[in-house]
Amino acid sequence: GDQVLGNVFAEFKPIKQLKFHSDIGMDYVWFKFRSFTPDYVFHPSATNLTNDIVQGFGFSQSYQLENYLNYTASLNEHDFDVLVGTSYRHTLGEQAGGSSQFIPQEVQFNENFQILDAGQDTIDLAYGSINVEYKSISYYARLLYDFQDKYLFSATVRRDGSSNFGSENRFGIFPSFSA
């Protein structure tokens, strides 16, 4: 298989205490596979009475976009760090394949015959998926507070959504606090 993986980001500070960060990443994968299992009898409980071939191909592509603002400030003995952002991920994939059995004994170890069409079974088992698509999005915020480098407080909240969940439960809110 082949894979192309990349990430690019930009960051700038419109004012001294405020930073904007944006990045985009992508991951593209193309693959194919072939597996052959000969017929064998090692033991009554370790047998494969038919030789088998499994073959397939597919691809997957995904990208992620992340943006956030980070503001930091100090006032006397008080330090603040506030972050807000969003993250989006989109994945799309497709694959197909099949399996076959009973490749003729005289050619079963010849790689040119280890293909689906070489099997003599009357039913080829095929599978496939097309346009398998997943999307997720997150919105998040975080507050860090520090008093005299001694007392710390942290609060985070996320709102995450995913197309993997049913339409009634597509989003969830996840808060956390610590002191």
CSV table of C-alpha atoms in Angstrom, one decimal:
chain,number,residue,atom,x,y,z
A,1,GLY,CA,0.0,0.0,0.0
A,2,ASP,CA,0.9,3.6,-0.3
A,3,GLN,CA,0.3,6.5,2.1
A,4,VAL,CA,0.6,10.2,1.9
A,5,LEU,CA,0.6,12.0,5.2
A,6,GLY,CA,1.0,15.7,5.8
A,7,ASN,CA,0.4,18.6,8.1
A,8,VAL,CA,0.7,22.4,7.7
A,9,PHE,CA,0.1,25.0,10.3
A,10,ALA,CA,0.2,28.8,10.8
A,11,GLU,CA,0.4,30.8,13.9
A,12,PHE,CA,0.3,34.5,14.6
A,13,LYS,CA,-0.1,36.9,17.4
A,14,PRO,CA,-2.4,39.9,16.6
A,15,ILE,CA,-1.5,41.3,20.1
A,16,LYS,CA,1.2,40.3,22.6
A,17,GLN,CA,-1.1,38.1,24.8
A,18,LEU,CA,-3.3,36.6,22.0
A,19,LYS,CA,-2.2,33.7,19.8
A,20,PHE,CA,-4.1,32.3,16.9
A,21,HIS,CA,-3.2,28.8,15.7
A,22,SER,CA,-4.5,26.9,12.7
A,23,ASP,CA,-3.5,23.6,11.2
A,24,ILE,CA,-4.7,21.2,8.6
A,25,GLY,CA,-3.6,17.6,8.3
A,26,MET,CA,-4.4,15.0,5.8
A,27,ASP,CA,-3.9,11.2,5.5
A,28,TYR,CA,-4.4,9.4,2.2
A,29,VAL,CA,-4.0,5.6,2.0
A,30,TRP,CA,-4.3,3.2,-0.9
A,31,PHE,CA,-3.9,-0.5,-0.3
A,32,LYS,CA,-4.4,-4.0,-1.8
A,33,PHE,CA,-3.9,-7.4,-0.3
A,34,ARG,CA,-3.8,-11.0,-1.2
A,35,SER,CA,-3.6,-14.0,1.2
A,36,PHE,CA,-3.4,-17.6,0.4
A,37,THR,CA,-3.9,-20.6,2.8
A,38,PRO,CA,-3.1,-24.0,1.4
A,39,ASP,CA,-5.0,-27.1,2.3
A,40,TYR,CA,-3.4,-29.0,5.2
A,41,VAL,CA,-3.9,-31.6,7.9
A,42,PHE,CA,-1.5,-31.2,10.8
A,43,HIS,CA,-3.7,-32.8,13.4
A,44,PRO,CA,-7.4,-33.6,13.6
A,45,SER,CA,-8.0,-30.3,15.3
A,46,ALA,CA,-5.6,-28.3,13.0
A,47,THR,CA,-6.8,-28.7,9.5
A,48,ASN,CA,-7.8,-26.7,6.5
A,49,LEU,CA,-9.5,-29.0,4.0
A,50,THR,CA,-9.8,-26.4,1.2
A,51,ASN,CA,-7.2,-24.1,0.0
A,52,ASP,CA,-8.4,-20.5,0.3
A,53,ILE,CA,-7.6,-17.2,-1.4
A,54,VAL,CA,-8.6,-13.8,-0.1
A,55,GLN,CA,-8.0,-10.7,-2.1
A,56,GLY,CA,-9.0,-7.0,-2.0
A,57,PHE,CA,-8.2,-3.4,-2.4
A,58,GLY,CA,-9.3,0.0,-1.0
A,59,PHE,CA,-8.5,3.5,0.0
A,60,SER,CA,-9.0,5.9,2.9
A,61,GLN,CA,-8.7,9.6,2.9
A,62,SER,CA,-9.1,11.9,5.9
A,63,TYR,CA,-8.3,15.4,6.9
A,64,GLN,CA,-8.4,17.4,10.1
A,65,LEU,CA,-8.7,21.1,10.6
A,66,GLU,CA,-7.9,22.6,14.0
A,67,ASN,CA,-8.2,26.3,15.0
A,68,TYR,CA,-7.8,27.9,18.4
A,69,LEU,CA,-7.2,31.2,20.1
A,70,ASN,CA,-5.1,31.3,23.3
A,71,TYR,CA,-5.1,34.4,25.5
A,72,THR,CA,-2.8,34.7,28.5
A,73,ALA,CA,-2.7,37.6,31.0
A,74,SER,CA,-1.1,38.4,34.4
A,75,LEU,CA,-2.5,40.9,36.8
A,76,ASN,CA,-0.4,41.3,40.0
A,77,GLU,CA,-0.4,37.7,41.5
A,78,HIS,CA,-3.2,36.4,39.2
A,79,ASP,CA,-2.3,34.5,36.0
A,80,PHE,CA,-5.0,33.6,33.4
A,81,ASP,CA,-4.8,31.3,30.4
A,82,VAL,CA,-8.0,31.1,28.2
A,83,LEU,CA,-8.2,28.9,25.2
A,84,VAL,CA,-11.1,28.4,22.8
A,85,GLY,CA,-11.1,26.3,19.7
A,86,THR,CA,-12.7,24.0,17.2
A,87,SER,CA,-11.6,20.8,15.6
A,88,TYR,CA,-13.1,19.1,12.5
A,89,ARG,CA,-12.3,15.6,11.1
A,90,HIS,CA,-13.6,14.0,7.9
A,91,THR,CA,-12.8,10.5,6.8
A,92,LEU,CA,-14.0,8.7,3.7
A,93,GLY,CA,-13.1,5.2,2.6
A,94,GLU,CA,-14.0,2.4,0.3
A,95,GLN,CA,-12.9,-1.2,0.0
A,96,ALA,CA,-13.8,-4.3,-1.9
A,97,GLY,CA,-12.6,-7.9,-1.9
A,98,GLY,CA,-13.6,-11.5,-2.0
A,99,SER,CA,-12.5,-15.0,-1.3
A,100,SER,CA,-12.5,-18.2,-3.2
A,101,GLN,CA,-11.6,-21.9,-2.6
A,102,PHE,CA,-10.5,-25.0,-4.3
A,103,ILE,CA,-7.7,-23.7,-6.5
A,104,PRO,CA,-6.6,-26.8,-8.5
A,105,GLN,CA,-3.9,-28.8,-6.6
A,106,GLU,CA,-1.4,-28.8,-9.4
A,107,VAL,CA,-1.2,-24.9,-9.5
A,108,GLN,CA,-2.2,-23.9,-6.0
A,109,PHE,CA,1.4,-22.8,-5.1
A,110,ASN,CA,1.8,-20.8,-8.3
A,111,GLU,CA,1.3,-17.1,-7.5
A,112,ASN,CA,-0.2,-16.5,-10.9
A,113,PHE,CA,-3.1,-18.8,-9.9
A,114,GLN,CA,-3.6,-17.4,-6.4
A,115,ILE,CA,-6.4,-15.1,-7.5
A,116,LEU,CA,-10.1,-15.2,-7.0
A,117,ASP,CA,-11.0,-16.5,-10.5
A,118,ALA,CA,-8.7,-19.5,-10.0
A,119,GLY,CA,-11.0,-21.0,-7.4
A,120,GLN,CA,-13.5,-23.7,-8.4
A,121,ASP,CA,-16.1,-23.2,-5.8
A,122,THR,CA,-19.5,-22.3,-7.1
A,123,ILE,CA,-20.0,-19.4,-4.7
A,124,ASP,CA,-17.4,-16.7,-4.4
A,125,LEU,CA,-17.7,-14.7,-1.2
A,126,ALA,CA,-17.5,-11.0,-2.0
A,127,TYR,CA,-17.6,-8.0,0.3
A,128,GLY,CA,-17.4,-4.3,-0.1
A,129,SER,CA,-18.1,-1.0,1.3
A,130,ILE,CA,-18.6,2.2,-0.6
A,131,ASN,CA,-18.5,5.7,0.7
A,132,VAL,CA,-17.9,4.8,4.3
A,133,GLU,CA,-17.9,8.3,5.7
A,134,TYR,CA,-17.3,9.7,9.2
A,135,LYS,CA,-17.4,13.2,10.4
A,136,SER,CA,-16.7,14.7,13.8
A,137,ILE,CA,-16.5,18.2,15.1
A,138,SER,CA,-15.5,19.6,18.5
A,139,TYR,CA,-15.9,22.9,20.2
A,140,TYR,CA,-13.8,23.4,23.3
A,141,ALA,CA,-12.8,26.0,25.9
A,142,ARG,CA,-10.4,25.9,28.8
A,143,LEU,CA,-9.6,28.3,31.6
A,144,LEU,CA,-6.5,28.0,33.7
A,145,TYR,CA,-6.2,30.3,36.8
A,146,ASP,CA,-3.1,30.6,39.0
A,147,PHE,CA,-2.9,32.7,42.2
A,148,GLN,CA,0.6,33.3,43.6
A,149,ASP,CA,1.9,30.2,41.9
A,150,LYS,CA,0.2,28.3,44.7
A,151,TYR,CA,-3.5,28.0,44.1
A,152,LEU,CA,-4.6,26.5,40.7
A,153,PHE,CA,-7.9,26.2,39.1
A,154,SER,CA,-8.8,24.6,35.8
A,155,ALA,CA,-12.1,24.3,33.9
A,156,THR,CA,-12.6,22.7,30.5
A,157,VAL,CA,-15.7,22.1,28.5
A,158,ARG,CA,-16.1,20.2,25.1
A,159,ARG,CA,-19.0,19.8,22.8
A,160,ASP,CA,-18.3,16.8,20.6
A,161,GLY,CA,-20.4,15.6,17.7
A,162,SER,CA,-19.9,12.6,15.5
A,163,SER,CA,-21.7,11.1,12.5
A,164,ASN,CA,-21.1,7.7,14.0
A,165,PHE,CA,-23.8,8.2,16.5
A,166,GLY,CA,-27.5,8.2,15.9
A,167,SER,CA,-29.3,11.4,15.1
A,168,GLU,CA,-30.8,11.6,18.6
A,169,ASN,CA,-27.4,11.4,20.3
A,170,ARG,CA,-25.1,13.1,17.7
A,171,PHE,CA,-23.6,15.6,20.2
A,172,GLY,CA,-22.4,15.4,23.8
A,173,ILE,CA,-21.1,17.9,26.3
A,174,PHE,CA,-18.1,17.0,28.5
A,175,PRO,CA,-17.1,19.3,31.3
A,176,SER,CA,-14.2,18.9,33.7
A,177,PHE,CA,-13.0,20.9,36.7
A,178,SER,CA,-10.0,20.8,39.0
A,179,ALA,CA,-8.7,22.9,41.9
